[in-house]
Coordinates of C-alpha atoms in Angstrom, one line a residue:
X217 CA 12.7 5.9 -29.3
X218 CA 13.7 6.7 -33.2
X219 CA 16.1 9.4 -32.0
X220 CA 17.8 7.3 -29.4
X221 CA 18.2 4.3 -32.1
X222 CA 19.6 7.3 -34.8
X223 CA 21.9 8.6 -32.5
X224 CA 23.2 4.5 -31.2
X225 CA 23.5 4.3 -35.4
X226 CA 25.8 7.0 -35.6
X227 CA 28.5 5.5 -32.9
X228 CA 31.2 3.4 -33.9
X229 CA 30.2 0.2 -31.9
X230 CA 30.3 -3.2 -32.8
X231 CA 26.6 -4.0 -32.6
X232 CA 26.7 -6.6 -30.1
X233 CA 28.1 -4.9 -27.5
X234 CA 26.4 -3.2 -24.6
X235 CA 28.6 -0.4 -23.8
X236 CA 28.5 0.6 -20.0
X237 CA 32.4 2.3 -19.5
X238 CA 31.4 5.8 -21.3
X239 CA 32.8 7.2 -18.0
X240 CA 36.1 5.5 -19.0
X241 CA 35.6 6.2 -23.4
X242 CA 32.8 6.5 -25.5
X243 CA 32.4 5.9 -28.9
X244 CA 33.4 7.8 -31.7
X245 CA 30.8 9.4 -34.0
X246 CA 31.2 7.8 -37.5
X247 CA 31.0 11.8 -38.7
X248 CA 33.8 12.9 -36.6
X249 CA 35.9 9.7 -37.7
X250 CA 35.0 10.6 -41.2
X251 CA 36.2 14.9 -40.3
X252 CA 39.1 13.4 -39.1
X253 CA 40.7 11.5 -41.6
X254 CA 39.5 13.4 -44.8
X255 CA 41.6 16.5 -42.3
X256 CA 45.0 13.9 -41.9
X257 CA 44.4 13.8 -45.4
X258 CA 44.8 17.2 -46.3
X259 CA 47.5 17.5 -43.7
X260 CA 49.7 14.7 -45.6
X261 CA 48.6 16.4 -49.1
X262 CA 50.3 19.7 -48.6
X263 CA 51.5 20.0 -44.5
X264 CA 52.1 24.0 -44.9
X265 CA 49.3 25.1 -46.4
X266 CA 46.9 22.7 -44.1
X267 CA 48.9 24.4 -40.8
X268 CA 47.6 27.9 -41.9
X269 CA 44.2 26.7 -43.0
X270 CA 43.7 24.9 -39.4
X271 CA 45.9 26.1 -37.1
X272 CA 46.6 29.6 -38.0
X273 CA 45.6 32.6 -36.2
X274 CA 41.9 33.1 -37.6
X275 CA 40.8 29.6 -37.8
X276 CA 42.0 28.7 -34.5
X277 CA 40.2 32.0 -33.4
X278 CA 37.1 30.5 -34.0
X279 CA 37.8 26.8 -33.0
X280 CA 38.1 28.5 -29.7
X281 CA 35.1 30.8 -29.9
X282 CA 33.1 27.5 -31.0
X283 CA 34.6 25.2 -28.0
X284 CA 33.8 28.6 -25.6
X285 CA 30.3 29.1 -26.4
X286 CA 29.8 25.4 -26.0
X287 CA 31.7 25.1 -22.7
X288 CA 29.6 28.8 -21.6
X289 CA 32.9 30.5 -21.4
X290 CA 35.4 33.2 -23.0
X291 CA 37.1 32.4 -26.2
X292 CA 40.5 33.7 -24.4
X293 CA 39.7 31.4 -21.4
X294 CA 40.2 28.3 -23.5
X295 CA 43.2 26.3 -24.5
X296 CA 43.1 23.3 -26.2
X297 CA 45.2 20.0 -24.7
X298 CA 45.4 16.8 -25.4
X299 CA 43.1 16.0 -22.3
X300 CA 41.7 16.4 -19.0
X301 CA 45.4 15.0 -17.6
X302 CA 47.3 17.9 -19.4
X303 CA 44.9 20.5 -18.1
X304 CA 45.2 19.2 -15.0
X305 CA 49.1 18.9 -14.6
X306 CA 49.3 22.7 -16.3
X307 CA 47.3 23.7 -13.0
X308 CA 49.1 21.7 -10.4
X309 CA 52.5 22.9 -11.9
X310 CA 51.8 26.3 -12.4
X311 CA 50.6 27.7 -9.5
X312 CA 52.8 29.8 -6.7
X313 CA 53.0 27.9 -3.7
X314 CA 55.0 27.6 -0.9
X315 CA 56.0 24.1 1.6
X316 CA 53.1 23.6 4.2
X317 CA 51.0 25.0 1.8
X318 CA 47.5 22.9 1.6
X319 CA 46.0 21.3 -0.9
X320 CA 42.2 20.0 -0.4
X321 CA 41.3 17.3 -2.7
X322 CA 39.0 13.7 -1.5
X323 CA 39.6 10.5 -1.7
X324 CA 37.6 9.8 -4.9
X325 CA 39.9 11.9 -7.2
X326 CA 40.9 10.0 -10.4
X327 CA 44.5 9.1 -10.9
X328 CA 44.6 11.6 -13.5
X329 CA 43.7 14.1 -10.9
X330 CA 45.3 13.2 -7.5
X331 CA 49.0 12.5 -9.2
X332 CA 50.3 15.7 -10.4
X333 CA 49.4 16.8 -6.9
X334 CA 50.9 14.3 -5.2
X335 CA 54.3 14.9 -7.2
X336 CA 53.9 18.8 -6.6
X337 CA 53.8 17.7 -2.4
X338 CA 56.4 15.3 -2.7
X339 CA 58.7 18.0 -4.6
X340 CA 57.6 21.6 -2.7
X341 CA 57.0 20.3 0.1
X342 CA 53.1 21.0 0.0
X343 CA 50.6 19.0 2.4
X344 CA 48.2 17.4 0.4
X345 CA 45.0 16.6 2.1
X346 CA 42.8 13.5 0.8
X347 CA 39.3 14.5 2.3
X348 CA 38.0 10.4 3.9
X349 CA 34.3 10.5 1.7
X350 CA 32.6 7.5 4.0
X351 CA 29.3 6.5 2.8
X352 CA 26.8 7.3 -0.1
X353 CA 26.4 11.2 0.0
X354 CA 23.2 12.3 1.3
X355 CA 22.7 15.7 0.0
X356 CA 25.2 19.0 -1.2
X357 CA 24.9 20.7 1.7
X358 CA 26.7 17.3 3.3
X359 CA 29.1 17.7 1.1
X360 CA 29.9 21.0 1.2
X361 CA 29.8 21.0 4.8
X362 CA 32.5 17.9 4.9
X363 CA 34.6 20.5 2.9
X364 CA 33.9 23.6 5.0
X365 CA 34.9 21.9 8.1
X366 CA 38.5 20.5 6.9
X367 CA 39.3 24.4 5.8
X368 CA 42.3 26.0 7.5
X369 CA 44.4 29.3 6.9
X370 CA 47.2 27.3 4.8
X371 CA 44.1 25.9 2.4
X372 CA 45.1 27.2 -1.0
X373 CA 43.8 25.3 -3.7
X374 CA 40.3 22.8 -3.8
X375 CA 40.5 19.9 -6.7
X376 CA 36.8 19.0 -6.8
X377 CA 35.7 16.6 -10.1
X378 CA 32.4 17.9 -11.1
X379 CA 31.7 14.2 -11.2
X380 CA 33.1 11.7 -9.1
X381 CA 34.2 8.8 -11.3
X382 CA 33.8 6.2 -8.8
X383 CA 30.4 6.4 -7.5
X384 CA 28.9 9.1 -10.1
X385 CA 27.9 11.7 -7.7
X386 CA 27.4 15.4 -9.7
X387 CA 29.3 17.2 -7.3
X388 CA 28.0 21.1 -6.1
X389 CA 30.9 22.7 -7.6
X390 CA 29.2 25.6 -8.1
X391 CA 28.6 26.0 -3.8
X392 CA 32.2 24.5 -3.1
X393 CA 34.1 27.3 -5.7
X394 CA 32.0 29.8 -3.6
X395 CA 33.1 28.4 -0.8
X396 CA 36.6 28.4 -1.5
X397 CA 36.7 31.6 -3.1
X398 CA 35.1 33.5 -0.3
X399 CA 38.7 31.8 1.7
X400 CA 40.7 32.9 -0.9
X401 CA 41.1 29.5 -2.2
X402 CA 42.1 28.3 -5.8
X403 CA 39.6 26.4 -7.4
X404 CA 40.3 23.5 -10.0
X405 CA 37.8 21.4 -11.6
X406 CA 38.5 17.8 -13.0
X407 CA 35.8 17.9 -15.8
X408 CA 36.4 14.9 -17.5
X409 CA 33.1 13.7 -17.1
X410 CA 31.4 17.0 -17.4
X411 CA 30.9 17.7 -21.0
X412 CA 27.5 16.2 -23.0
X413 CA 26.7 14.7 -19.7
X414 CA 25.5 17.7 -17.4
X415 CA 24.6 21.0 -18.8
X416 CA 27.5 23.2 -18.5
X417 CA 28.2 26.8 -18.2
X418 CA 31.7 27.9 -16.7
X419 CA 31.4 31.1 -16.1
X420 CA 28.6 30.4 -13.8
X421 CA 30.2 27.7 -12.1
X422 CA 32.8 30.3 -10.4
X423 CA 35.5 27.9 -10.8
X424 CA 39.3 29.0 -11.3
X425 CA 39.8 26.3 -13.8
X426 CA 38.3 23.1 -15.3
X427 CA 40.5 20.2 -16.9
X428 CA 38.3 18.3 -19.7
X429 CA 38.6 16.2 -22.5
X430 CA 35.8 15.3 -25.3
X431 CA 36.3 11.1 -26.1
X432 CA 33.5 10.2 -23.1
X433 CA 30.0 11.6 -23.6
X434 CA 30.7 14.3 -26.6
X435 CA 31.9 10.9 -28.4
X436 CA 35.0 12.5 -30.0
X437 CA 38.1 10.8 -30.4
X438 CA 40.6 10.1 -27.7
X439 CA 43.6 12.7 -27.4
X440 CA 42.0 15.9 -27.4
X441 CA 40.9 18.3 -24.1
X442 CA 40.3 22.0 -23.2
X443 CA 41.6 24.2 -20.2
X444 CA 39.4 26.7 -18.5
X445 CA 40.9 29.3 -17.4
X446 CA 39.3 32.2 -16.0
X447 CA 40.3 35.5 -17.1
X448 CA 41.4 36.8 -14.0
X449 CA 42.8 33.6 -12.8
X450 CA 45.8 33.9 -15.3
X451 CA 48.2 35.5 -13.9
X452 CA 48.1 33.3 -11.3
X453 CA 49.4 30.5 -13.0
X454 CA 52.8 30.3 -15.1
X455 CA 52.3 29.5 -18.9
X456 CA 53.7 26.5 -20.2
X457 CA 55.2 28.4 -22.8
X458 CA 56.1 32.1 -24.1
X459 CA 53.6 32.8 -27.2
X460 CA 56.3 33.4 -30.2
X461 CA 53.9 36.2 -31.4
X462 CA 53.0 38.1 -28.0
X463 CA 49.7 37.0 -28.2
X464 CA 48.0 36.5 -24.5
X465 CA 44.8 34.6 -23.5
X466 CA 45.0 31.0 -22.6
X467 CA 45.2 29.5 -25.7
X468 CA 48.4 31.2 -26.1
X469 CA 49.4 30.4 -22.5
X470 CA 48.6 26.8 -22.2
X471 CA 48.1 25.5 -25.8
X472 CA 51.1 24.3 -27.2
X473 CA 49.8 21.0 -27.7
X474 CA 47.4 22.5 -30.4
X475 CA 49.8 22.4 -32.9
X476 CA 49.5 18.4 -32.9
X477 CA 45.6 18.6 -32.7
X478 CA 44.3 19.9 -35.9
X479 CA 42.5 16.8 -37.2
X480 CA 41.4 15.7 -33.4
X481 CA 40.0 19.4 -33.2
X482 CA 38.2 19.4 -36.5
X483 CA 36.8 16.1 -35.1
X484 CA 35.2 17.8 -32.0
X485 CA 33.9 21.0 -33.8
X486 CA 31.7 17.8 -35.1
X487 CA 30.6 16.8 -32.2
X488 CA 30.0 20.1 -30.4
X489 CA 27.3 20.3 -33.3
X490 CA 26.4 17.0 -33.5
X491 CA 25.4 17.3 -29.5
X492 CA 23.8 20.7 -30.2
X493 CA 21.0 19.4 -33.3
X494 CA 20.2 16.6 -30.6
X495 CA 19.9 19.3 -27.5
X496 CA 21.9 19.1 -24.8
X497 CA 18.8 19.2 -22.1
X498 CA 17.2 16.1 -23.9
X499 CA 20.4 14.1 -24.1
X500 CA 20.9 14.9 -19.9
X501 CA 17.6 13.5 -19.7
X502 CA 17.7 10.5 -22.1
X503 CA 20.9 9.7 -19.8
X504 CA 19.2 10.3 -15.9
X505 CA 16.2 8.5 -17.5
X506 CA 18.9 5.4 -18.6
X507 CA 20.4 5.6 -15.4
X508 CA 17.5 5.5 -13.1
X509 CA 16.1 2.6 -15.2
X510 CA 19.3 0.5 -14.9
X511 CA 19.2 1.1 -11.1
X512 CA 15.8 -0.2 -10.5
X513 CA 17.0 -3.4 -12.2
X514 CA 19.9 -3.9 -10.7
X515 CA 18.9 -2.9 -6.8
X516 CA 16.5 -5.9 -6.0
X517 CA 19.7 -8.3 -7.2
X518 CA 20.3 -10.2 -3.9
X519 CA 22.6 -8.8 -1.5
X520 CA 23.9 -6.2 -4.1
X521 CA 24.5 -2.8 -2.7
X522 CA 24.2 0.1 -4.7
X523 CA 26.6 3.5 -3.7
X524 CA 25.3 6.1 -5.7
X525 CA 23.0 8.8 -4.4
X526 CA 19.5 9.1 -4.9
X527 CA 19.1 13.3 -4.1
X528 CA 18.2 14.6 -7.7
X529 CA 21.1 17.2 -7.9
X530 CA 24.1 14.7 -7.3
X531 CA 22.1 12.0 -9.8
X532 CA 23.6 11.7 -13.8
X533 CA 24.2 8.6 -15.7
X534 CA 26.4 6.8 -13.9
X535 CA 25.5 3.6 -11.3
X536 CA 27.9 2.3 -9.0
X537 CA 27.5 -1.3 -6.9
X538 CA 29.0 -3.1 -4.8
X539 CA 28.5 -7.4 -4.7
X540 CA 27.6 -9.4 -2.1
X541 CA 31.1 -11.4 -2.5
X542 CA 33.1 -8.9 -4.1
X543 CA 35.0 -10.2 -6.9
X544 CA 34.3 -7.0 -9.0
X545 CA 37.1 -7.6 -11.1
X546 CA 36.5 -11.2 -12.3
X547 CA 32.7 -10.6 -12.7
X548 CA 33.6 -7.2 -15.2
X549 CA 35.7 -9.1 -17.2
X550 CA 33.0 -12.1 -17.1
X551 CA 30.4 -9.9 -18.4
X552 CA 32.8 -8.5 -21.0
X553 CA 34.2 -11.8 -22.4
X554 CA 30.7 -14.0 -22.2
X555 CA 28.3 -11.2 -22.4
X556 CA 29.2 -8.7 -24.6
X557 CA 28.7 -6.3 -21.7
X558 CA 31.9 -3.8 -20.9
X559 CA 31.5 -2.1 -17.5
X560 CA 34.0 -0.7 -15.2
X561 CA 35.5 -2.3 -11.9
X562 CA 36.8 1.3 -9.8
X563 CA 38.7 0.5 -6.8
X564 CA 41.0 2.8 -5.1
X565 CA 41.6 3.4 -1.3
X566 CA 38.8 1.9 0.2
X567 CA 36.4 2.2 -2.8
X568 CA 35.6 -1.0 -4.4
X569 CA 32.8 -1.6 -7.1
X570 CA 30.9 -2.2 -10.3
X571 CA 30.6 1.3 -12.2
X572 CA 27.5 1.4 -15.2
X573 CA 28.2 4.7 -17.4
X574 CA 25.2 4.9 -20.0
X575 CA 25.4 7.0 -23.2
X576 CA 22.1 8.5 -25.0
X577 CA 22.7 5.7 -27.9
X578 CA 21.9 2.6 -24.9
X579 CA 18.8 1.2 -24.7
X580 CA 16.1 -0.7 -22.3
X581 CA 16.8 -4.0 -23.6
X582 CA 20.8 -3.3 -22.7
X583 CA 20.4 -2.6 -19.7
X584 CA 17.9 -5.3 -18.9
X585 CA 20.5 -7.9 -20.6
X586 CA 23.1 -5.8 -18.0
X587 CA 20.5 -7.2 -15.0
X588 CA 19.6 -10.6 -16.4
X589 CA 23.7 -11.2 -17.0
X590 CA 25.0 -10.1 -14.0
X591 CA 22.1 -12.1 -12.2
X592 CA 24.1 -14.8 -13.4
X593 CA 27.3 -13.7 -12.1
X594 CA 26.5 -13.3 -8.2

């Protein structure tokens, strides 16, 4: 209980609120805030001689290695962006493909996600194919199956989020890149929810590449990502730019942005730390404990149904549900303005809910208030 009221201490958060979006922003550590600005100030001070101390070839060496070893990857698999939606629009541009060429994705995709692939089918000519998702998933293999079966010889790349932002489901991305790579399919990863929520190690994941940023659950600021990808997956997909030095590995591939970065990426060596000293494995559980809690609360409501799935492996911190009457948009904005309480209203295709996102710093008596509030809101 101490730790979990130390670590809601070190947020910047007014102290009222009951934050419940993390899977739209978190909160900023008051360190990294503090990382950040005394690094804008040294930028402002003397501009050249803060570019080589940041951004030059050794120190940006071993922002990468740090980012890498956090992310279980390659130091020369990593490029810094300014988000997951960079990453993700690097990917969907730079691959080789050809008209009729299909593109597998479902229809829980974030915007973020689904666009650059719907502007790469409208321009080449590529069929994109919006898996239909119908019903709370029961299990991985169900979901891998519902993958499996929509496979056909023109399948070339899978989008897959490792978490679905609408309903929270962990996704088996580590089965569906098997699955695609034994096909000979591209993977790509939107991992914008990934990081400080589930434990993560790419190169076990078998994934081609993986799109993430670090403002949601790693609680740095807003405007600073990473690109995955694997080593052997390069020179499969154009580079954004030519490196003015000849240097190769992704960074120098897909990393132009970094050069706009340096205080943001001082700010998220911060919190790469910050999430180590409180262990990654305890902060997963603090948040599947949160989670679970909220859900018991929240499931007797009358006539409210809750979509998220109850197997263990496809369970992290996220709840979605849907109202007896609908009208998920007024009551969000209801619990915001006379509550104090910010959660998400997600609707998109035929997806329409209430979306709860905890972070390690909530607490019982939030997500009770959540219950209590919302009680009054049906």
């Amino acid at each position: 209980r101490e730790l979990w009221g130390w670590v809601r201490a070190q947020l910047v958060l007014g102290p009222s609120l009951a934050w419940l979006d993390t899977a739209g922003s978190g909160p900023a550590l008051r360190a990294v805030m503090v990382r950040e600005y005394r690094s804008r100030e040294r930028q402002s001070q003397d501009f050249r001689r803060y570019q080589a101390a940041v951004l030059g070839p050794e120190p940006m060496a071993r922002r990468l290695e740090g980012v890498a070893a956090f992310l279980g990857a390659a130091a020369d698999e990593i490029a810094f962006t300014t988000g997951s939606a960079e990453g993700l629009c690097i990917v969907a541009r730079g691959l080789d493909l050809r008209p009729g060429d299909e593109v597998h994705a479902s229809d829980h995709e974030r915007p973020a996600a689904i666009g650059p692939w719907r502007i790469e089918a409208a321009r080449r000519g590529l069929k994109l194919v919006e898996l239909p998702q119908p019903g709370v998933p029961g299990s991985p293999e169900a979901i891998v199956g519902r993958y499996a079966g929509a496979i056909t010889p023109r399948t070339k790349v899978l989008l897959v989020p490792h978490l679905r932002a609408t309903d929270g489901t962990v996704m088996p991305v580590r089965e569906l890149c098997a699955l695609a790579r034994s096909n000979g399919i591209f993977t790509l990863v939107d991992g914008a929810l990934g990081p400080g929520h589930v434990d993560l190690r790419l190169a076990e994941l078998g994934c081609d590449a993986y799109a993430t940023a670090f403002h949601r659950w790693l609680n740095a600021s807003w405007g600073v990502g990473a690109l995955y990808v694997r080593r052997d997956a390069q020179a499969r997909l154009w580079p954004t730019s030519p490196a003015a030095d000849g240097s190769t590995g992704a960074q120098a591939r897909y990393g132009g942005s970094h050069r706009h970065l340096g205080p943001a990426m001082e700010g998220v060596a911060v919190a790469l730390e910050f999430q180590q000293v409180v262990n990654r494995a305890r902060v997963g559980a603090r948040l599947r404990e949160l989670a679970a809690y909220l859900r018991q609360q929240l499931a007797p409501l009358p006539g409210v149904e809750v979509l998220t799935p109850t197997h263990p492996s496809l369970v992290g911190g996220i709840v979605a549900l849907r109202l007896p009457r609908g009208r998920h948009e007024h009551v969000a904005r209801a619990l915001a303005e006379d509550d104090g309480i910010v959660v998400a209203h997600v609707a998109q295709g035929g997806f329409d809910a209430l979306r709860f996102s905890v972070h390690a710093g909530n607490d019982f008596g939030e997500l009770d208030r959540c219950a209590s509030a919302l009680r009054r809101h049906l």
